[in-house]
XYZ file of C-alpha atoms in Angstrom:
665
model
C 0.000 0.000 0.000
C 1.330 3.425 -0.897
C 1.479 6.042 1.837
C 1.325 9.554 0.420
C 2.456 12.328 2.735
C 3.685 15.832 2.198
C 3.109 19.253 3.664
C 3.004 20.919 0.266
C 0.296 18.564 -0.992
C -1.776 19.165 2.130
C -1.427 22.933 1.855
C -2.392 22.885 -1.829
C -5.664 21.189 -0.948
C -6.799 23.723 1.624
C -6.092 26.902 -0.326
C -9.238 28.996 -0.081
C -10.690 26.888 2.759
C -11.131 29.532 5.430
C -12.338 28.476 8.894
C -15.791 29.810 8.008
C -15.849 27.899 4.744
C -14.763 24.695 6.470
C -17.882 24.872 8.603
C -20.258 25.399 5.671
C -23.023 22.887 5.219
C -25.423 22.296 2.370
C -28.270 21.440 4.689
C -31.668 23.093 5.086
C -31.400 26.816 5.691
C -27.940 27.087 4.144
C -28.572 26.744 0.409
C -25.919 27.926 -2.004
C -26.592 31.430 -3.334
C -27.100 32.717 -6.897
C -23.454 33.806 -7.218
C -22.268 30.326 -6.276
C -24.631 28.683 -8.740
C -23.656 31.089 -11.524
C -19.991 30.259 -10.993
C -20.868 26.568 -11.127
C -22.734 27.042 -14.377
C -19.777 28.814 -15.979
C -17.487 25.854 -15.392
C -19.981 22.972 -15.488
C -19.076 20.338 -18.018
C -15.309 20.786 -17.733
C -13.662 17.567 -16.472
C -12.035 17.915 -13.061
C -10.986 14.268 -12.576
C -11.150 10.885 -14.245
C -13.669 8.464 -12.741
C -14.714 4.860 -13.311
C -17.095 2.496 -11.543
C -17.993 -1.194 -11.503
C -19.841 -3.847 -9.484
C -19.607 -7.593 -8.906
C -21.883 -9.919 -6.985
C -20.425 -11.417 -3.818
C -23.183 -13.952 -3.277
C -22.187 -17.631 -3.136
C -22.304 -19.628 -6.377
C -24.593 -22.510 -7.347
C -23.381 -24.773 -10.156
C -20.614 -22.279 -10.818
C -22.870 -19.333 -11.648
C -25.547 -16.887 -10.553
C -28.192 -18.336 -12.858
C -30.195 -19.364 -9.789
C -31.048 -15.717 -9.221
C -32.861 -15.639 -12.571
C -34.688 -18.940 -12.211
C -37.206 -17.462 -9.786
C -38.231 -13.823 -9.554
C -36.677 -12.066 -6.591
C -39.089 -10.199 -4.305
C -39.648 -6.539 -5.107
C -39.406 -3.625 -2.674
C -43.152 -3.746 -1.923
C -42.997 -7.383 -0.742
C -42.830 -7.248 3.034
C -42.522 -10.938 3.907
C -40.823 -13.101 1.253
C -37.316 -14.411 2.001
C -36.728 -14.930 -1.724
C -35.066 -17.709 -3.714
C -34.456 -21.034 -1.979
C -30.996 -22.592 -2.370
C -30.665 -26.118 -1.066
C -26.883 -26.310 -1.396
C -24.106 -23.850 -2.206
C -21.105 -24.856 -4.288
C -18.795 -24.158 -1.351
C -20.870 -25.978 1.260
C -22.421 -24.558 4.410
C -22.396 -20.754 4.576
C -23.651 -18.796 7.561
C -25.189 -15.329 7.870
C -22.969 -12.572 9.236
C -24.892 -11.963 12.444
C -27.351 -14.807 12.209
C -27.808 -18.526 11.597
C -24.815 -20.655 10.661
C -26.661 -22.232 7.706
C -28.228 -19.881 5.115
C -30.611 -21.119 2.393
C -32.480 -18.136 0.928
C -31.567 -15.073 -1.159
C -33.839 -12.047 -0.952
C -31.709 -9.775 -3.197
C -28.222 -9.487 -4.644
C -25.142 -8.532 -2.647
C -22.571 -6.429 -4.451
C -19.036 -5.175 -4.218
C -19.253 -1.641 -5.600
C -16.181 0.314 -6.666
C -15.494 3.901 -7.697
C -12.052 4.905 -8.987
C -11.020 8.548 -9.080
C -7.839 9.824 -10.736
C -6.032 13.104 -10.181
C -5.533 14.515 -13.700
C -2.251 16.132 -12.714
C -0.456 13.558 -10.574
C -2.259 10.627 -12.280
C -2.607 8.988 -8.863
C -5.711 6.782 -8.640
C -7.737 5.979 -5.536
C -10.342 3.222 -5.564
C -13.215 3.337 -3.075
C -14.538 -0.208 -2.683
C -17.566 -1.046 -0.545
C -19.114 -4.516 -0.223
C -22.536 -5.538 1.126
C -20.892 -7.652 3.830
C -20.527 -7.825 7.595
C -16.855 -6.815 7.880
C -13.463 -7.316 6.252
C -10.477 -7.420 8.574
C -7.219 -5.679 7.757
C -5.229 -8.754 6.596
C -7.887 -9.427 3.970
C -8.072 -5.749 3.015
C -4.401 -6.029 2.131
C -5.082 -9.195 0.131
C -7.888 -7.555 -1.862
C -5.556 -4.653 -2.578
C -2.881 -7.031 -3.833
C -5.325 -8.945 -6.025
C -6.606 -5.685 -7.498
C -3.130 -4.519 -8.429
C -2.349 -7.924 -9.959
C -5.260 -7.393 -12.376
C -3.957 -4.017 -13.558
C -1.147 -3.193 -15.973
C 2.053 -2.542 -13.948
C 2.220 1.122 -14.922
C -1.295 1.735 -13.623
C -0.958 -0.543 -10.588
C 1.986 1.391 -9.172
C -0.093 4.584 -8.977
C -3.275 2.955 -7.623
C -4.394 2.765 -3.999
C -7.440 0.781 -2.861
C -9.540 1.637 0.206
C -11.756 -1.288 1.265
C -14.961 -0.912 3.241
C -18.069 -2.935 3.982
C -21.568 -1.640 4.558
C -21.591 -3.749 7.758
C -24.540 -5.650 6.368
C -25.763 -8.110 9.004
C -27.425 -10.362 6.424
C -24.512 -11.190 4.152
C -22.340 -14.329 4.270
C -20.399 -14.523 7.512
C -16.961 -12.915 7.304
C -16.147 -13.040 11.024
C -17.076 -16.172 12.976
C -17.857 -19.112 10.667
C -16.062 -18.133 7.488
C -16.449 -20.480 4.514
C -12.977 -20.498 2.855
C -14.171 -21.337 -0.676
C -16.752 -18.570 -0.726
C -14.356 -16.095 0.899
C -11.724 -16.644 -1.788
C -14.423 -16.103 -4.427
C -15.553 -12.922 -2.672
C -12.048 -11.472 -2.626
C -11.642 -12.239 -6.332
C -14.972 -10.556 -7.094
C -14.125 -7.498 -5.010
C -10.737 -7.170 -6.707
C -12.356 -7.540 -10.133
C -14.800 -4.729 -9.383
C -11.984 -2.481 -8.168
C -9.816 -3.222 -11.211
C -12.674 -2.627 -13.656
C -13.454 0.692 -11.980
C -9.846 1.711 -12.665
C -9.787 0.564 -16.295
C -13.194 2.114 -17.070
C -12.356 5.609 -15.836
C -13.138 8.582 -18.081
C -13.147 12.386 -17.789
C -15.769 13.549 -15.315
C -17.231 16.481 -13.458
C -17.879 16.260 -9.734
C -20.738 17.619 -7.665
C -20.731 17.435 -3.876
C -23.295 18.128 -1.168
C -23.770 17.739 2.564
C -26.903 17.806 4.692
C -28.843 15.962 7.399
C -31.302 13.076 7.444
C -32.723 11.350 10.559
C -35.425 9.000 9.261
C -34.965 5.451 10.569
C -32.116 6.290 12.951
C -32.054 5.217 16.574
C -29.450 4.853 19.320
C -29.569 1.833 21.615
C -27.028 3.170 24.100
C -27.119 6.312 26.211
C -26.194 9.057 25.743
C -28.488 9.409 22.720
C -26.030 10.978 20.303
C -26.880 10.515 16.607
C -24.874 12.012 13.763
C -27.433 12.754 11.008
C -24.839 13.965 8.490
C -25.324 12.749 4.931
C -22.569 13.298 2.367
C -22.975 12.880 -1.400
C -20.468 12.992 -4.268
C -21.567 12.440 -7.875
C -19.335 11.965 -10.918
C -20.796 12.722 -14.360
C -19.183 12.030 -17.728
C -18.821 14.786 -20.321
C -21.758 13.287 -22.259
C -24.040 13.841 -19.248
C -24.130 10.225 -18.058
C -23.772 9.691 -14.335
C -20.776 7.445 -13.715
C -21.082 7.029 -9.957
C -22.761 8.441 -6.876
C -21.020 7.999 -3.525
C -23.044 8.406 -0.326
C -21.998 8.329 3.329
C -24.590 8.109 6.097
C -24.622 6.661 9.602
C -26.987 3.739 10.221
C -26.584 -0.007 10.734
C -27.916 -2.187 7.879
C -29.847 -4.538 10.164
C -33.493 -3.642 9.640
C -34.774 -7.229 9.890
C -32.129 -8.612 12.256
C -33.759 -11.101 14.630
C -37.153 -10.956 12.910
C -38.819 -14.180 11.777
C -40.576 -13.764 8.409
C -44.136 -15.166 8.569
C -43.914 -16.753 5.106
C -44.752 -20.465 4.792
C -41.647 -22.205 3.447
C -42.448 -25.668 4.756
C -41.727 -27.233 1.343
C -38.221 -25.769 1.418
C -37.759 -26.987 4.977
C -38.848 -30.488 3.987
C -36.117 -30.543 1.330
C -33.639 -29.577 4.034
C -34.936 -32.367 6.268
C -35.476 -29.973 9.146
C -39.182 -30.513 9.738
C -41.016 -28.507 12.366
C -37.798 -27.082 13.801
C -37.010 -25.221 10.588
C -36.721 -21.448 10.858
C -36.350 -18.560 8.418
C -34.989 -16.264 11.100
C -31.615 -14.776 10.080
C -31.111 -17.417 7.342
C -31.432 -15.279 4.223
C -29.108 -12.969 2.325
C -30.147 -9.385 1.655
C -28.315 -6.086 1.216
C -30.827 -4.509 3.623
C -31.627 -0.821 3.118
C -28.335 -0.251 1.264
C -29.533 -2.283 -1.710
C -32.741 -0.265 -1.946
C -30.828 3.004 -1.611
C -28.508 2.037 -4.470
C -31.346 0.763 -6.651
C -33.300 3.988 -6.152
C -30.364 6.235 -7.042
C -29.476 4.138 -10.085
C -33.085 4.056 -11.264
C -33.400 7.837 -10.924
C -30.069 9.011 -12.371
C -28.145 5.939 -13.579
C -24.553 4.968 -12.862
C -23.184 2.982 -9.928
C -23.971 3.866 -6.313
C -21.227 3.275 -3.753
C -22.372 3.485 -0.136
C -20.356 4.001 3.031
C -21.501 3.816 6.632
C -20.147 6.285 9.131
C -20.471 6.614 12.909
C -22.314 3.395 13.794
C -20.950 2.695 17.222
C -22.752 2.506 20.489
C -25.198 1.774 18.652
C -26.884 3.595 15.755
C -29.491 1.299 14.232
C -33.012 1.177 12.761
C -34.209 -1.504 15.191
C -37.415 -0.569 17.045
C -37.490 2.800 15.261
C -40.865 3.909 13.830
C -41.072 3.814 10.029
C -44.060 4.456 7.832
C -45.128 4.714 4.208
C -43.989 8.242 3.455
C -45.607 9.045 0.091
C -48.944 10.305 1.389
C -47.964 11.841 4.737
C -44.354 12.953 4.372
C -41.461 12.576 6.794
C -42.776 14.936 9.484
C -40.086 15.244 12.156
C -38.491 11.964 10.903
C -39.280 10.208 14.190
C -43.008 10.589 14.889
C -45.513 8.990 12.481
C -47.676 11.845 11.108
C -51.456 11.733 11.312
C -52.845 9.197 8.847
C -49.529 7.337 8.536
C -49.514 3.602 7.796
C -46.722 1.319 9.075
C -44.066 0.443 6.523
C -45.401 -2.754 4.964
C -49.031 -1.778 5.395
C -51.806 -2.308 7.885
C -51.005 -6.026 8.139
C -48.423 -4.901 10.704
C -49.763 -3.755 14.045
C -47.097 -1.200 14.920
C -44.689 1.217 13.245
C -41.738 -0.739 14.655
C -42.664 -4.309 13.686
C -40.012 -6.031 11.592
C -40.552 -6.643 7.870
C -38.714 -6.293 4.574
C -40.696 -3.260 3.494
C -39.078 -1.289 6.316
C -35.687 -1.793 4.677
C -37.078 -0.623 1.339
C -38.659 2.520 2.797
C -35.515 3.360 4.746
C -33.315 2.960 1.672
C -35.653 4.803 -0.668
C -35.978 7.783 1.655
C -32.227 7.995 2.198
C -31.726 7.922 -1.569
C -34.268 10.671 -2.165
C -32.668 12.778 0.561
C -29.289 12.386 -1.178
C -30.737 13.448 -4.522
C -32.379 16.505 -2.946
C -29.033 17.513 -1.502
C -27.383 17.199 -4.903
C -29.979 19.564 -6.377
C -28.339 22.313 -4.327
C -24.838 20.886 -4.414
C -21.548 22.455 -5.426
C -19.874 21.731 -8.756
C -16.144 21.390 -8.222
C -14.006 23.439 -10.589
C -10.505 23.330 -11.965
C -8.391 20.184 -11.860
C -9.268 18.615 -8.520
C -6.325 17.271 -6.471
C -6.832 13.716 -5.221
C -4.472 12.716 -2.394
C -4.651 9.549 -0.280
C -2.681 9.190 2.955
C -2.640 6.546 5.661
C -0.844 5.948 8.945
C -0.447 2.742 10.964
C -2.147 2.545 14.338
C -1.031 0.168 17.087
C -3.630 -0.301 19.813
C -3.919 -2.443 22.930
C -6.059 -5.599 22.831
C -7.464 -5.143 26.328
C -10.207 -7.597 25.315
C -8.466 -10.892 26.015
C -11.217 -12.661 24.095
C -9.772 -11.270 20.858
C -6.372 -12.726 21.743
C -8.028 -16.110 22.243
C -10.014 -15.973 18.998
C -6.894 -15.012 17.040
C -4.888 -18.107 18.031
C -3.803 -19.862 14.826
C -4.635 -23.583 14.657
C -2.740 -26.392 12.933
C -4.523 -25.617 9.661
C -3.457 -21.974 9.742
C -6.921 -20.689 10.679
C -8.301 -18.587 13.507
C -11.768 -18.233 15.022
C -12.071 -14.615 13.943
C -11.912 -13.655 10.287
C -10.128 -15.466 7.484
C -6.449 -14.603 7.052
C -4.565 -14.635 10.394
C -3.166 -11.248 11.294
C 0.013 -10.428 13.155
C -0.184 -9.220 16.747
C 2.500 -7.238 18.553
C 4.066 -6.627 21.929
C 4.326 -2.887 22.573
C 5.401 -0.794 25.550
C 2.735 -0.226 28.192
C 3.014 3.522 27.695
C 4.714 5.905 25.312
C 5.097 5.756 21.539
C 3.794 2.646 19.809
C 5.421 2.419 16.414
C 7.096 -0.086 14.114
C 10.297 0.574 16.089
C 8.791 -0.065 19.532
C 6.228 -2.773 18.730
C 7.472 -6.253 17.871
C 5.524 -8.993 16.019
C 4.579 -12.090 17.975
C 5.072 -14.317 14.888
C 1.690 -15.947 15.678
C 3.029 -17.448 18.923
C 0.555 -18.484 21.627
C 0.674 -18.966 25.377
C -1.761 -20.456 27.892
C -3.854 -18.261 30.166
C -5.224 -20.097 33.254
C -8.768 -18.784 32.666
C -9.046 -18.424 28.899
C -6.764 -21.159 27.633
C -4.576 -20.441 24.601
C -4.127 -16.767 23.749
C -1.816 -14.938 21.384
C 1.394 -13.632 22.931
C 0.932 -10.254 21.274
C -1.285 -7.868 23.228
C -1.535 -5.160 20.536
C -2.931 -5.121 17.028
C -1.916 -3.030 14.040
C -4.566 -1.312 11.948
C -4.650 1.923 9.947
C -6.434 5.253 9.661
C -6.581 6.891 6.229
C -7.416 10.287 4.767
C -8.527 10.959 1.193
C -8.834 14.535 -0.059
C -10.693 15.298 -3.277
C -10.372 19.052 -3.537
C -12.565 20.485 -0.751
C -13.828 17.011 0.176
C -12.053 15.210 3.006
C -12.706 11.561 3.837
C -11.395 10.005 7.048
C -11.479 6.199 7.050
C -12.023 4.923 10.608
C -11.285 1.224 11.308
C -14.409 0.248 13.226
C -17.790 1.256 14.627
C -17.183 4.687 16.089
C -19.440 6.358 18.645
C -21.136 9.406 17.099
C -19.803 11.763 19.740
C -16.236 10.927 18.678
C -17.154 12.101 15.173
C -19.501 15.059 15.587
C -18.957 15.925 19.256
C -21.439 16.306 22.099
C -24.498 18.514 21.500
C -24.666 22.131 22.541
C -26.342 22.164 25.944
C -25.144 18.674 26.888
C -23.507 19.807 30.119
C -26.337 22.128 31.152
C -29.104 19.541 30.619
C -27.616 16.058 30.119
C -30.940 14.341 30.874
C -32.263 15.573 27.507
C -29.991 13.023 25.802
C -30.625 10.073 28.115
C -33.374 7.501 27.747
C -32.435 5.542 30.867
C -30.949 6.442 34.260
C -28.003 8.809 34.071
C -25.907 6.702 36.451
C -25.454 3.919 33.885
C -23.270 6.079 31.641
C -21.026 9.099 31.848
C -23.160 12.250 31.804
C -22.662 15.998 31.753
C -19.110 17.216 32.211
C -18.067 13.734 33.396
C -18.396 12.579 29.804
C -14.915 13.409 28.618
C -13.792 13.040 25.011
C -10.258 13.061 23.606
C -11.692 15.283 20.844
C -13.875 14.601 17.824
C -13.006 13.940 14.208
C -14.957 16.649 12.384
C -13.240 19.372 14.439
C -9.900 18.020 13.221
C -10.722 18.170 9.508
C -9.880 21.402 7.648
C -12.056 20.358 4.708
C -15.238 22.089 3.559
C -16.989 18.724 3.212
C -16.245 16.209 5.947
C -16.817 12.506 5.342
C -16.268 10.189 8.316
C -16.322 6.645 6.974
C -16.645 3.675 9.313
C -15.464 0.099 8.734
C -12.599 1.772 6.886
C -9.973 -0.835 5.905
C -10.665 -2.876 9.064
C -13.092 -3.689 11.875
C -11.732 -3.384 15.406
C -15.183 -3.370 16.996
C -16.855 -0.538 18.871
C -14.802 2.585 19.496
C -16.149 4.180 22.689
C -14.725 7.064 24.762
C -12.698 5.859 27.724
C -14.791 7.954 30.124
C -17.858 5.865 29.238
C -15.983 2.554 29.285
C -17.224 0.169 31.970
C -15.743 -3.310 32.346
C -17.660 -6.056 34.108
C -16.544 -6.929 37.621
C -15.907 -10.689 37.664
C -15.708 -11.201 41.431
C -19.394 -12.113 41.808
C -22.362 -9.790 42.238
C -22.230 -9.524 46.037
C -18.462 -9.070 46.187
C -18.596 -6.446 43.433
C -21.197 -4.431 45.322
C -19.030 -4.589 48.436
C -15.989 -3.404 46.494
C -18.008 -0.473 45.210
C -19.421 0.381 48.627
C -15.876 0.409 50.015
C -14.757 2.785 47.258
C -12.411 0.334 45.539
C -14.240 0.337 42.188
C -16.365 3.009 40.528
C -19.532 1.025 39.824
C -21.526 -1.708 41.603
C -21.107 -4.075 38.652
C -18.001 -2.818 36.899
C -14.615 -1.162 36.875
C -14.217 2.082 34.979
C -12.107 2.205 31.879
C -9.862 4.842 33.452
C -9.134 2.626 36.468
C -8.466 -0.466 34.356
C -6.177 1.443 32.023
C -4.255 2.923 34.951
C -3.679 -0.327 36.863
C -2.881 -2.275 33.710
C -0.208 0.210 32.702
C 1.132 0.473 36.265
C 0.196 -2.522 38.489
C 1.932 -0.826 41.437
C -1.206 1.305 41.806
C -2.917 -1.732 43.377
C -0.281 -2.221 46.084
C -2.177 -0.132 48.633
C -5.386 -2.150 48.258
C -6.424 -5.146 50.372
C -5.216 -8.303 48.629
C -8.745 -9.503 47.787
C -9.706 -6.141 46.284
C -6.500 -5.874 44.256
C -6.999 -9.401 42.936
C -10.634 -8.711 41.977
C -9.767 -5.460 40.189
C -6.852 -6.990 38.299
C -8.949 -9.995 37.266
C -11.833 -7.782 36.131
C -9.576 -5.613 34.014
C -7.998 -8.697 32.404
C -11.151 -10.776 31.862
C -14.155 -8.479 32.242
C -14.512 -7.536 28.562
C -14.514 -11.183 27.488
C -16.468 -12.829 30.308
C -18.974 -10.255 31.527
C -21.114 -7.271 30.761
C -21.840 -4.320 33.000
C -25.447 -3.109 32.787
C -26.125 -1.260 29.511
C -22.508 -1.761 28.401
C -22.651 -4.379 25.657
C -20.317 -2.518 23.294
C -17.243 -3.001 25.480
C -17.543 -6.762 25.032
C -17.308 -6.325 21.244
C -14.439 -3.830 21.271
C -10.753 -4.575 20.818
C -9.754 -2.252 23.599
C -10.148 0.847 25.712
C -7.386 2.799 23.953
C -9.126 2.831 20.574
C -10.686 6.292 20.787
C -7.498 8.079 21.805
C -5.320 6.076 19.400
C -7.673 6.738 16.475
C -7.813 10.477 17.125
C -4.029 10.623 17.424
C -3.829 8.947 14.005
C -6.316 11.449 12.579
C -4.160 14.255 13.983
C -1.088 12.811 12.269
C -2.978 12.949 8.958
C -4.722 16.317 9.217
C -2.181 18.229 11.280
C -4.915 19.292 13.701
C -4.588 18.115 17.298
C -7.646 16.562 18.969
C -9.337 18.961 21.338
C -12.756 19.881 22.696
C -15.898 17.882 23.309
C -18.903 20.177 22.796
C -19.913 21.035 19.225
C -21.823 24.303 19.545
C -23.293 23.866 16.032
C -24.740 20.419 16.822
C -28.296 20.353 18.175
C -28.250 16.609 18.858
C -31.726 15.602 17.698
C -33.008 12.090 18.469
C -36.357 10.409 19.069
C -36.803 12.144 22.430
C -35.764 15.513 21.016
C -36.854 15.471 17.367
C -35.994 18.094 14.760
C -38.687 20.455 13.450
C -41.195 18.759 11.156
C -40.717 19.212 7.445
C-alpha cells in the first residue's frame, strides 16, 4: 500500500478553505446562493478528474454461476414478507449469515461489491473506493484484496493505484467473522478485486458535484447518551456526455433492519427438502443487502450509474431496530421520528405497529435515504478546476485489552483462527509511550496459555490503519471500526447544562454531563469544507467508545462487586471504569495499597471483564478490541490532518433524536 504524505500537498488542498468555509453545510437553511450557482454554471461540463465504476456480486455460487437468481423472480421492494429464492446447497458448502444462523438457504436480493475509482488529472494517482454488502473485512484481507486488485492491472497503472476497502456492515450477508467459509471467501475477494480493477480501467473524464446535509429517518441509538450524527454526504461523478458514472453516499446507520425478525412466510416445502421438519426457521437465514440495496437501486433508477455506499459513525449503537417507520408518500417525513397523522406502518396495515419487523421497512428506509441524497445534490456544489486527489494513511497500534480477541486469534494447525479469514500479526508494545514499528514487535503468531481463557496470542496489541482521502474540498477520514457518534460530531450544545435531555435511561449507567470526557472529535480536526467520516474503513476493530464511558464487568461475583463499590475500591456496583483499568494495567503498582482480595478482583476484572462479563447497559465493550481505541484513532487522525484533537462540545450540533426530534418538514 502506498502512503502519500507531504506538507506541500496538504497545503495545496486547503487553499481557499477559510475556517468559516470549512464549517459550511449544504443542509436546510444554508442553500448555495445565486453567485455560487452562476460560478458553477460557468465551469460545469469541464472535467475535473477521471472516474470509473464497476460492481460484482459477492453472493455464493450454485453450479458455478448466478443463474439461480434468474430462475425465480426475486421479491420486489413492496414485498414485506418473502425471504426470496431457496438454495438447497451452495457450491462451497455450508455458509452462515454474518450476524445470524450458521446455515443460510435463501436469497432475498443481490449482494454487491461496488467500486469507484477517481484519478487526479495532474499527478495521475488513482484511488479506488470499494464497498461490499458484507458484515466486515479485517485488515489482513483488506491487504489481500488490494494485492489482487493490483495484480489485475497493468504494472504502470498498478503502481499509482491505492485501494480503500470498506463494507456496509450488512448483518445479512455471508459470515466474514465467525464461521467463514474459505471457498466462498476466496471467491468474494476475487470478485471485489475484479470490481476495483474494472473501476480503474473504465475511468473517463468527469465532473464532480458534492453536497452535505442531514437526514434522521430510521435512525435510533440503543445506548445512552443518545447521540446521533445525522450527516449525509454525497459525491456524484458525471461524464462529459451527461451520463452519471457514480454516486457515492456516506450516512450513519446499521444495515440490520430485519435482524432477529422471523418472516411469517410459509416455506415448509423448502424446509422439507432440508430435512429440518417442524424445527425449521427462516430467522436470520437469508441474504439481503438490507436498506443499502434499496438506496442504491433507487439512485441508479433515478439518475443511472453505480452507487457506492459508506456507513459512518455506527458505534454505540446507531441502528433502525425498534425505530418507527411508515409509508412516506402520502404523509411525508414529518419530524423523521413521529408517524404523522394518517400514517400507515411500513409494509401496510397487516403490521400492528410502526416498529414491527418486515422487509418493506428496509425498502422505505433505503428509498428515503436515496431521495434525501438526490435533494441535496440539487443544491450541491460543482467542483471546478483540476481537482487534487491525495490519499494518505498511517499505521495505528492499539492495545487488545479484550483478552477474548487474543483467544479468537490463536492460529490452529490448519493456519486458521476463530475470527476472520487470514490470520493477522499481533505485537508486543510498551505499556506507555510511543507505539510504532520501532517499539512494537511482532509475535510471529506465537501463543501462550492463560489459566482462565486457555490459549491466547502472545501479542497484546494489534496493528490497523487510519486513512485520509482529499478530493479538492472534500475530506474523507477512514475509521477502522464502529465509532461512537460523539467521537465524530462531538457532544451537543447544551449537553452539560441539561444532560438528561440526551438520556433515555438512568443517568448513572453512563457518563453524563461534564463527566463525559472526550479526547476530541473527528470533524473538528478536519480542515475540509466537506467532511466525510467513513466507518469500517480498511478494518473492523469493533466498537470505538470514549474511555470515560468505558465500563468493564466486575468478575468477582455480584455480592463481592457491590461490596468493592461500597468500600470505594471500584467506581460502579457491577463494573470497573475504563480509566481505572487502564491505569492499573499500565502500572500494576497502583494496586499495592489495596487489600489483597480487592487488588486481585480489580486486576482480574480488568484482564477478563470484557470477554467474560457485561456491565449493565454496556454491551459494546464486550465487542471492542480495547479501551485505547478512541485516543489512538484520534491521534492517528491528527497525524494525517495536522490538527490536534481537542474539545468535546460542538456548539453547532443540536443533537436531535427520538426524544428531542428536529422540526417537522
